[in-house]
Tab-separated table of C-alpha atoms and ligand atoms in Angstrom:
chain	number	residue	atom	x	y	z
A	1	UNK	CA	75.032	162.970	120.491
A	2	UNK	CA	75.916	160.418	118.501
A	3	UNK	CA	77.292	157.225	119.767
A	4	UNK	CA	79.370	154.777	117.579
A	5	UNK	CA	78.924	150.581	118.324
A	6	UNK	CA	80.417	147.308	117.849
A	7	UNK	CA	79.288	143.892	118.376
A	8	UNK	CA	81.561	142.127	117.243
A	9	UNK	CA	81.239	140.143	120.356
A	10	UNK	CA	78.485	139.778	123.230
A	11	UNK	CA	80.613	141.586	125.218
A	12	UNK	CA	80.760	145.267	123.367
A	13	UNK	CA	77.059	145.079	122.380
A	14	UNK	CA	76.231	144.842	126.247
A	15	UNK	CA	77.942	148.007	126.999
A	16	UNK	CA	75.911	149.562	124.864
A	17	UNK	CA	72.856	149.700	126.762
A	18	UNK	CA	74.546	150.433	129.788
A	19	UNK	CA	76.495	153.143	128.651
A	20	UNK	CA	73.411	154.986	126.825
A	21	UNK	CA	71.468	155.232	130.236
A	22	UNK	CA	74.602	157.149	131.701
A	23	UNK	CA	74.699	159.103	128.363
A	24	UNK	CA	71.211	159.846	129.038
A	25	UNK	CA	71.821	161.623	132.745
A	26	UNK	CA	75.596	163.449	131.115
A	27	UNK	CA	73.341	164.430	128.574
A	28	UNK	CA	70.529	166.710	129.122
A	29	UNK	CA	68.397	168.306	126.302
A	30	UNK	CA	70.538	166.600	123.952
A	31	UNK	CA	69.446	164.380	120.939
A	32	UNK	CA	70.800	161.072	120.410
A	33	UNK	CA	71.630	158.575	117.826
A	34	UNK	CA	73.182	155.118	118.002
A	35	UNK	CA	75.248	154.316	115.092
A	36	UNK	CA	76.891	150.997	113.888
A	37	UNK	CA	77.249	147.669	114.041
A	38	UNK	CA	74.735	147.340	116.931
A	39	UNK	CA	72.431	150.050	115.489
A	40	UNK	CA	72.363	147.683	112.433
A	41	UNK	CA	71.423	144.687	114.163
A	42	UNK	CA	68.968	146.026	116.728
A	43	UNK	CA	66.924	148.260	114.464
A	44	UNK	CA	63.899	149.894	115.479
A	45	UNK	CA	64.421	147.809	118.991
A	46	UNK	CA	66.560	150.529	120.450
A	47	UNK	CA	64.113	152.897	120.560
A	48	UNK	CA	61.443	150.712	123.249
A	49	UNK	CA	64.808	150.071	125.344
A	50	UNK	CA	66.057	153.331	125.162
A	51	UNK	CA	63.425	156.044	124.601
A	52	UNK	CA	65.772	158.717	125.007
A	53	UNK	CA	67.267	157.810	121.228
A	54	UNK	CA	66.010	159.498	117.741
A	55	UNK	CA	68.283	157.783	115.589
A	56	UNK	CA	69.269	154.824	114.431
A	57	UNK	CA	71.829	154.060	111.938
A	58	UNK	CA	73.825	151.561	110.307
A	59	UNK	CA	77.165	151.881	108.683
A	60	UNK	CA	75.955	150.851	105.177
A	61	UNK	CA	73.276	154.380	105.558
A	62	UNK	CA	75.848	156.686	106.376
A	63	UNK	CA	75.686	158.080	102.997
A	64	UNK	CA	72.422	159.664	104.015
A	65	UNK	CA	73.272	160.672	107.149
A	66	UNK	CA	73.055	164.895	105.814
A	67	UNK	CA	69.451	163.734	105.197
A	68	UNK	CA	68.449	161.802	108.213
A	69	UNK	CA	70.220	165.124	110.092
A	70	UNK	CA	67.223	167.462	108.408
A	71	UNK	CA	64.708	165.027	110.159
A	72	UNK	CA	66.103	165.369	113.207
A	73	UNK	CA	66.026	168.791	113.177
A	74	UNK	CA	62.282	169.350	111.468
A	75	UNK	CA	61.563	167.108	115.003
A	76	UNK	CA	61.362	163.620	114.129
A	77	UNK	CA	62.312	161.793	117.032
A	78	UNK	CA	62.124	158.179	115.336
A	79	UNK	CA	64.753	157.995	112.447
A	80	UNK	CA	66.096	154.850	111.014
A	81	UNK	CA	68.791	154.213	108.654
A	82	UNK	CA	68.991	150.398	108.131
A	83	UNK	CA	68.763	149.191	104.859
A	84	UNK	CA	72.161	147.333	103.625
A	85	UNK	CA	71.308	146.681	100.168
A	86	UNK	CA	73.656	149.378	98.615
A	87	UNK	CA	76.710	149.651	96.500
A	88	UNK	CA	77.842	152.830	97.407
A	89	UNK	CA	80.655	153.788	99.435
A	90	UNK	CA	80.786	156.337	101.999
A	91	UNK	CA	83.050	158.948	100.222
A	92	UNK	CA	83.514	161.906	102.686
A	93	UNK	CA	85.852	164.639	102.856
A	94	UNK	CA	85.158	165.609	106.312
A	95	UNK	CA	87.433	162.814	108.311
A	96	UNK	CA	88.039	163.524	111.603
A	97	UNK	CA	91.804	162.698	112.202
A	98	UNK	CA	93.551	162.775	115.515
A	99	UNK	CA	96.852	161.514	114.300
A	100	UNK	CA	99.255	164.458	112.542
A	101	UNK	CA	101.152	161.428	111.255
A	102	UNK	CA	99.321	158.450	110.441
A	103	UNK	CA	95.846	158.166	108.317
A	104	UNK	CA	93.337	155.682	107.946
A	105	UNK	CA	91.805	155.378	104.885
A	106	UNK	CA	89.029	152.864	104.232
A	107	UNK	CA	89.431	151.705	101.030
A	108	UNK	CA	86.139	148.711	100.723
A	109	UNK	CA	83.284	148.346	103.079
A	110	UNK	CA	81.459	145.350	104.190
A	111	UNK	CA	82.521	141.720	103.284
A	112	UNK	CA	81.015	139.213	101.062
A	113	UNK	CA	82.186	136.167	103.099
A	114	UNK	CA	79.854	134.254	105.080
A	115	UNK	CA	82.299	132.959	108.252
A	116	UNK	CA	80.133	131.182	110.325
A	117	UNK	CA	81.065	132.635	113.517
A	118	UNK	CA	80.904	136.126	112.042
A	119	UNK	CA	78.543	139.286	112.700
A	120	UNK	CA	79.914	141.490	110.097
A	121	UNK	CA	78.064	140.432	106.687
A	122	UNK	CA	74.785	141.369	108.831
A	123	UNK	CA	75.741	144.819	110.307
A	124	UNK	CA	77.679	146.035	107.303
A	125	UNK	CA	76.439	144.849	104.131
A	126	UNK	CA	77.755	143.860	100.497
A	127	UNK	CA	81.349	144.316	99.801
A	128	UNK	CA	81.473	147.733	97.803
A	129	UNK	CA	85.178	149.231	96.839
A	130	UNK	CA	86.020	153.133	96.297
A	131	UNK	CA	87.188	153.602	92.816
A	132	UNK	CA	90.754	153.798	92.769
A	133	UNK	CA	91.158	158.148	91.891
A	134	UNK	CA	88.852	158.566	94.934
A	135	UNK	CA	91.621	156.292	97.486
A	136	UNK	CA	94.419	158.348	95.292
A	137	UNK	CA	93.092	161.717	96.077
A	138	UNK	CA	92.793	160.905	99.534
A	139	UNK	CA	96.375	159.932	100.139
A	140	UNK	CA	97.956	162.789	97.788
A	141	UNK	CA	95.884	165.065	99.679
A	142	UNK	CA	96.777	163.657	103.065
A	143	UNK	CA	100.627	163.457	101.735
A	144	UNK	CA	100.329	167.280	100.954
A	145	UNK	CA	98.897	167.830	104.604
A	146	UNK	CA	102.009	165.865	106.314
A	147	UNK	CA	100.554	162.695	107.155
A	148	UNK	CA	103.663	160.208	106.527
A	149	UNK	CA	101.664	156.760	106.976
A	150	UNK	CA	98.607	155.521	105.752
A	151	UNK	CA	96.595	152.406	106.820
A	152	UNK	CA	94.110	151.050	103.946
A	153	UNK	CA	90.919	149.722	105.973
A	154	UNK	CA	88.671	147.107	105.090
A	155	UNK	CA	87.024	144.003	106.769
A	156	UNK	CA	89.145	142.353	103.844
A	157	UNK	CA	91.385	144.213	102.068
A	158	UNK	CA	92.887	141.446	99.396
A	159	UNK	CA	89.102	141.820	97.535
A	160	UNK	CA	89.575	145.189	96.986
A	161	UNK	CA	88.055	145.986	93.352
A	162	UNK	CA	88.299	149.253	91.566
A	163	UNK	CA	84.795	149.400	89.924
A	164	UNK	CA	86.164	152.112	87.707
A	165	UNK	CA	87.574	151.227	84.221
A	166	UNK	CA	90.855	151.214	85.978
A	167	UNK	CA	89.946	147.680	87.337
A	168	UNK	CA	93.013	148.074	90.088
A	169	UNK	CA	93.493	145.220	92.108
A	170	UNK	CA	94.902	145.188	95.614
A	171	UNK	CA	98.120	144.742	95.418
A	172	UNK	CA	98.010	147.479	92.488
A	173	UNK	CA	96.662	149.630	94.522
A	174	UNK	CA	99.117	148.936	97.283
A	175	UNK	CA	101.771	149.479	95.062
A	176	UNK	CA	100.188	153.144	93.935
A	177	UNK	CA	99.884	154.136	96.868
A	178	UNK	CA	103.095	153.706	97.894
A	179	UNK	CA	104.774	155.720	95.474
A	180	UNK	CA	103.090	158.872	96.510
A	181	UNK	CA	105.541	161.482	97.019
A	182	UNK	CA	106.133	161.897	101.029
A	183	UNK	CA	104.622	158.679	102.312
A	184	UNK	CA	106.858	156.854	104.180
A	185	UNK	CA	105.154	153.983	105.244
A	186	UNK	CA	101.939	152.401	103.990
A	187	UNK	CA	100.180	149.531	105.839
A	188	UNK	CA	97.000	147.543	105.323
A	189	UNK	CA	94.543	145.554	107.060
A	190	UNK	CA	92.632	143.160	107.214
A	191	UNK	CA	93.624	139.980	104.683
A	192	UNK	CA	91.579	137.123	104.395
A	193	UNK	CA	94.018	134.326	103.756
A	194	UNK	CA	92.122	133.075	100.706
A	195	UNK	CA	92.453	136.462	99.102
A	196	UNK	CA	95.931	136.961	99.867
A	197	UNK	CA	97.752	136.359	96.715
A	198	UNK	CA	101.247	135.983	96.311
A	199	UNK	CA	101.385	139.369	93.957
A	200	UNK	CA	100.971	141.367	97.080
A	201	UNK	CA	103.949	139.725	98.498
A	202	UNK	CA	105.495	140.441	95.423
A	203	UNK	CA	104.328	144.360	95.725
A	204	UNK	CA	105.689	144.698	99.565
A	205	UNK	CA	109.000	142.984	98.386
A	206	UNK	CA	109.656	145.553	95.368
A	207	UNK	CA	108.908	148.750	97.596
A	208	UNK	CA	109.648	148.909	101.478
A	209	UNK	CA	107.562	151.788	101.734
A	210	UNK	CA	105.148	148.980	101.932
A	211	UNK	CA	105.479	147.992	105.463
A	212	UNK	CA	107.671	144.956	106.860
A	213	UNK	CA	104.325	143.498	108.905
A	214	UNK	CA	101.276	141.480	107.614
A	215	UNK	CA	98.101	140.617	109.522
A	216	UNK	CA	96.719	137.434	108.588
A	217	UNK	CA	94.050	136.044	111.033
A	218	UNK	CA	94.222	132.266	110.849
A	219	UNK	CA	91.260	131.450	113.799
A	220	UNK	CA	92.499	128.155	114.133
A	221	UNK	CA	94.847	125.062	113.460
A	222	UNK	CA	92.752	122.600	112.954
A	223	UNK	CA	91.489	122.125	109.158
A	224	UNK	CA	88.495	120.524	110.560
A	225	UNK	CA	87.397	123.439	112.569
A	226	UNK	CA	88.256	125.840	109.666
A	227	UNK	CA	85.762	124.416	107.645
A	228	UNK	CA	83.139	124.125	110.150
A	229	UNK	CA	83.524	128.392	110.281
A	230	UNK	CA	83.539	128.058	106.492
A	231	UNK	CA	87.256	130.154	106.490
A	232	UNK	CA	87.417	128.561	102.798
A	233	UNK	CA	90.749	127.405	102.929
A	234	UNK	CA	92.903	124.351	104.784
A	235	UNK	CA	95.479	124.806	107.200
A	236	UNK	CA	98.371	123.908	104.250
A	237	UNK	CA	96.718	126.448	102.265
A	238	UNK	CA	97.475	129.265	105.031
A	239	UNK	CA	101.120	127.637	105.391
A	240	UNK	CA	101.355	128.132	101.375
A	241	UNK	CA	100.999	131.925	102.161
A	242	UNK	CA	103.183	132.131	105.876
A	243	UNK	CA	105.985	130.122	103.054
A	244	UNK	CA	105.809	132.793	100.534
A	245	UNK	CA	106.196	135.861	103.485
A	246	UNK	CA	109.127	133.599	105.636
A	247	UNK	CA	110.728	133.023	101.832
A	248	UNK	CA	110.168	137.056	100.789
A	249	UNK	CA	113.164	139.439	100.794
A	250	UNK	CA	112.435	140.719	103.408
A	251	UNK	CA	111.569	139.761	106.679
A	252	UNK	CA	108.020	140.789	107.706
A	253	UNK	CA	106.673	140.529	111.034
A	254	UNK	CA	103.633	138.021	111.010
A	255	UNK	CA	100.511	138.661	113.467
A	256	UNK	CA	96.717	136.615	113.523
A	257	UNK	CA	93.788	136.838	115.171
A	258	UNK	CA	92.909	133.505	117.355
A	259	UNK	CA	89.175	131.724	118.066
A	260	UNK	CA	89.380	129.310	120.940
A	261	UNK	CA	86.002	127.190	121.773
A	262	UNK	CA	84.646	127.206	118.573
A	263	UNK	CA	81.222	124.933	118.487
A	264	UNK	CA	83.013	121.550	117.905
A	265	UNK	CA	86.523	122.360	118.890
A	266	UNK	CA	88.138	119.201	120.567
A	267	UNK	CA	91.334	119.102	122.981
A	268	UNK	CA	92.869	117.313	119.618
A	269	UNK	CA	91.511	120.717	117.592
A	270	UNK	CA	93.006	122.971	120.044
A	271	UNK	CA	96.435	121.351	120.209
A	272	UNK	CA	96.467	121.730	116.260
A	273	UNK	CA	96.006	125.446	116.860
A	274	UNK	CA	99.003	125.209	119.550
A	275	UNK	CA	101.458	123.416	117.233
A	276	UNK	CA	100.873	126.084	114.535
A	277	UNK	CA	101.512	128.996	116.596
A	278	UNK	CA	105.171	126.853	116.890
A	279	UNK	CA	105.346	126.573	113.161
A	280	UNK	CA	104.819	130.496	112.350
A	281	UNK	CA	105.632	132.079	115.282
A	282	UNK	CA	104.190	135.032	115.086
A	283	UNK	CA	104.919	138.081	116.352
A	284	UNK	CA	101.839	138.957	118.367
A	285	UNK	CA	98.291	137.842	118.077
A	286	UNK	CA	94.920	139.011	119.045
A	287	UNK	CA	92.869	135.960	120.812
A	288	UNK	CA	88.997	135.270	121.447
A	289	UNK	CA	86.666	133.129	123.107
A	290	UNK	CA	84.108	132.326	120.792
A	291	UNK	CA	80.842	134.196	121.451
A	292	UNK	CA	77.465	133.438	119.827
A	293	UNK	CA	76.269	136.021	117.673
A	294	UNK	CA	72.808	136.806	116.572
A	295	UNK	CA	72.003	135.549	112.462
A	296	UNK	CA	75.383	133.625	112.338
A	297	UNK	CA	74.971	129.967	111.192
A	298	UNK	CA	77.262	128.897	113.855
A	299	UNK	CA	74.558	129.722	116.617
A	300	UNK	CA	72.737	126.439	115.278
A	301	UNK	CA	75.874	123.769	115.893
A	302	UNK	CA	76.363	121.524	118.115
A	303	UNK	CA	78.929	120.588	120.483
A	304	UNK	CA	79.151	123.762	122.494
A	305	UNK	CA	82.385	124.138	124.241
A	306	UNK	CA	81.794	125.362	128.138
A	307	UNK	CA	82.971	128.891	129.199
A	308	UNK	CA	85.427	127.056	132.085
A	309	UNK	CA	87.153	125.445	128.869
A	310	UNK	CA	87.429	128.316	126.347
A	311	UNK	CA	88.893	130.047	129.157
A	312	UNK	CA	91.271	127.733	129.763
A	313	UNK	CA	92.038	127.064	126.101
A	314	UNK	CA	92.636	131.324	126.023
A	315	UNK	CA	95.305	131.043	128.750
A	316	UNK	CA	97.196	128.364	127.596
A	317	UNK	CA	97.111	129.878	124.086
A	318	UNK	CA	98.194	133.383	125.351
A	319	UNK	CA	100.840	132.351	127.706
A	320	UNK	CA	102.415	130.215	125.089
A	321	UNK	CA	101.965	133.083	122.152
A	322	UNK	CA	104.067	135.175	125.419
A	323	UNK	CA	106.879	132.777	125.730
A	324	UNK	CA	107.058	132.882	121.762
A	325	UNK	CA	107.338	136.803	121.639
A	326	UNK	CA	109.751	136.830	124.228
A	327	UNK	CA	112.281	135.415	122.782
A	328	UNK	CA	111.638	136.927	118.861
A	329	UNK	CA	111.884	140.464	120.276
A	330	UNK	CA	115.479	139.613	122.315
A	331	UNK	CA	116.549	138.463	119.320
A	332	UNK	CA	116.511	141.970	118.122
A	333	UNK	CA	118.799	143.204	121.207
A	334	UNK	CA	121.647	145.023	118.863
A	335	UNK	CA	119.710	145.683	115.998
A	336	UNK	CA	119.126	149.506	114.341
A	337	UNK	CA	115.944	149.931	113.557
A	338	UNK	CA	114.053	153.256	111.660
A	339	UNK	CA	111.054	154.341	113.810
A	340	UNK	CA	108.055	156.874	113.726
A	341	UNK	CA	108.451	158.826	116.944
A	342	UNK	CA	104.912	158.318	118.088
A	343	UNK	CA	104.924	160.120	121.420
A	344	UNK	CA	106.391	160.964	124.877
A	345	UNK	CA	106.397	158.999	128.332
A	346	UNK	CA	107.341	161.740	130.400
A	347	UNK	CA	107.474	159.682	134.002
A	348	UNK	CA	109.839	157.317	132.194
A	349	UNK	CA	111.667	160.157	130.116
A	350	UNK	CA	111.431	157.967	126.713
A	351	UNK	CA	110.030	158.990	123.226
A	352	UNK	CA	107.888	156.556	122.066
A	353	UNK	CA	108.069	155.047	118.566
A	354	UNK	CA	107.003	152.298	115.754
A	355	UNK	CA	109.145	149.669	113.980
A	356	UNK	CA	108.131	149.036	110.462
A	357	UNK	CA	107.199	146.101	111.871
A	358	UNK	CA	104.762	147.591	113.806
A	359	UNK	CA	106.627	146.959	116.976
A	360	UNK	CA	106.649	149.795	119.390
A	361	UNK	CA	110.268	150.816	121.272
A	362	UNK	CA	110.299	152.686	124.102
A	363	UNK	CA	113.790	154.571	123.779
A	364	UNK	CA	115.953	157.710	124.865
A	365	UNK	CA	117.177	160.418	122.919
A	366	UNK	CA	120.222	162.980	123.896
A	367	UNK	CA	118.766	166.173	125.897
A	368	UNK	CA	117.007	168.446	122.944
A	369	UNK	CA	116.180	171.799	124.128
A	370	UNK	CA	112.924	170.303	124.640
A	371	UNK	CA	112.031	170.218	120.953
A	372	UNK	CA	109.401	167.197	120.098
A	373	UNK	CA	110.304	164.309	118.195
A	374	UNK	CA	106.904	163.484	117.040
A	375	UNK	CA	106.253	162.588	113.822
A	376	UNK	CA	110.198	162.439	112.947
A	377	UNK	CA	111.340	159.239	111.585
A	378	UNK	CA	114.625	158.097	113.959
A	379	UNK	CA	116.942	155.388	113.990
A	380	UNK	CA	117.248	153.737	117.258
A	381	UNK	CA	119.435	150.537	118.755
A	382	UNK	CA	117.587	147.779	120.528
A	383	UNK	CA	119.025	147.612	123.889
A	384	UNK	CA	116.299	145.062	125.819
A	385	UNK	CA	112.997	143.615	124.961
A	386	UNK	CA	110.091	142.541	126.736
A	387	UNK	CA	107.316	140.280	125.663
A	388	UNK	CA	105.303	143.171	123.992
A	389	UNK	CA	107.507	146.201	123.388
A	390	UNK	CA	111.445	146.680	122.862
A	391	UNK	CA	113.948	149.382	124.684
A	392	UNK	CA	116.701	151.187	122.990
A	393	UNK	CA	118.677	155.007	122.890
A	394	UNK	CA	118.743	156.859	119.702
A	395	UNK	CA	120.924	156.132	117.461
A	396	UNK	CA	120.343	159.376	115.412
A	397	UNK	CA	121.595	163.025	116.000
A	398	UNK	CA	118.885	165.620	115.804
B	401	SAM	N1	87.504	140.364	108.507
B	401	SAM	C1	88.280	140.066	109.181
B	401	SAM	C2	89.173	138.350	109.053
B	401	SAM	O1	87.946	137.742	108.354
B	401	SAM	O2	89.839	138.238	109.313
B	401	SAM	C3	88.233	140.164	110.362
B	401	SAM	C4	86.854	140.866	111.309
B	401	SAM	S1	86.934	141.227	112.647
B	401	SAM	C5	86.080	142.714	113.297
B	401	SAM	C6	88.480	140.478	114.108
B	401	SAM	C7	88.448	139.067	114.864
B	401	SAM	O3	87.132	138.808	115.266
B	401	SAM	C8	88.367	138.005	113.789
B	401	SAM	O4	89.332	138.099	112.951
B	401	SAM	C9	88.058	136.804	114.755
B	401	SAM	O5	89.560	136.225	115.148
B	401	SAM	C10	87.177	137.894	115.924
B	401	SAM	N2	85.593	137.102	115.909
B	401	SAM	C11	85.120	137.695	115.098
B	401	SAM	N3	83.469	137.149	115.341
B	401	SAM	C12	83.788	136.421	116.170
B	401	SAM	C13	82.931	136.001	116.863
B	401	SAM	N4	81.569	135.446	117.133
B	401	SAM	N5	83.301	135.670	118.555
B	401	SAM	C14	84.940	135.378	118.668
B	401	SAM	N6	85.447	136.449	117.973
B	401	SAM	C15	85.008	136.807	117.229
B	402	SF4	FE1	83.500	138.387	109.497
B	402	SF4	FE2	85.973	138.688	108.414
B	402	SF4	FE3	84.909	135.966	108.011
B	402	SF4	FE4	84.311	138.726	106.587
B	402	SF4	S1	86.316	137.710	106.540
B	402	SF4	S2	82.535	137.369	107.642
B	402	SF4	S3	84.608	139.810	108.388
B	402	SF4	S4	85.587	137.119	110.002
């Protein structure tokens, strides 16, 4: 029983040990392994806290996973993979994919930044890019298998650098994947604003297969807080990237991540974040209360923001963003947009689709003899809107 874990915030980490106890009861006579970031962070301490665990392995050691299984089969009950000193990427043909139309491809692993709040550089190791040939081969194979949407993944996809002689940068890789026959949509996440260069916007403008959506995490609207976070850009530098996108040939949906209550964040800094929301008009965002993480430099910082104050700021931020989304989504009523059908809501008699801009649209379609529309691309007219999604009716004949 392999349990994959996340340690990005404290809450996720706390769950791991509770779940491990529950699994123990459910999985009698099984061998237990803990994988991922909590495994990397806690290491051999996991054997003490959960003695039924036999394997502890961080993601940088996945290439050695086969050898570890051999050790487990030989009866070793303390097997570890904890080195993060590696140049290898985890290139495997055995990827389980649950969605038959959308496939994720990791193009870069690890992170070389050192954001003051973030545990990732300690749990995922240094940046390692896959060769462009291996990414292209995988994308072509997926297209041949019928996948029409590809999402390129990495902690900072913008710093992708092809280690082979071809030497592609991220914008080149993006453009080439989008040219593969059978691929109708290409998305990517996550971008670090510092490495988000104009060539990426130009590549997107040149080929509509590259979706109308950019996720560009800002974290704070205050240049002072950004400096304390070691994010390597100012508010003005971030806004320059937003201007590229706003002045581009297509309308791009913009989303972001925000942390409230970072040490030293004053009311004035927080107001700057609210003001940034007004200025950018994001289509959606993920917001988090700052969570102290082991090994990170922010742990030593003074001027902690009290938990209730973090909660208050989070609620204000989310309320403001909700109002922005209600207004922005309402502007789309009457538009006809292409959606990839992702599922069916039987109770409501609606299909669930997603636009190129990543918005969800629930829509009705005339009775078609019970045939599934999942995986099809249809045109849908937007008739209503809410804060998080749209409602519409099919404008396609199928
Ligand atoms: N690499 C991406 C970047 O630089 O934008 C983000 C990776 S992280 C998995 C996703 C988000 O989690 C971050 O953008 C940040 O907003 C949030 N996050 C990371 N560490 C956090 C912490 N210690 N407390 C609260 N939120 C955190
Ligand atoms: Fe963490 Fe992203 Fe910063 Fe890397 S760039 S340290 S993953 S927040």
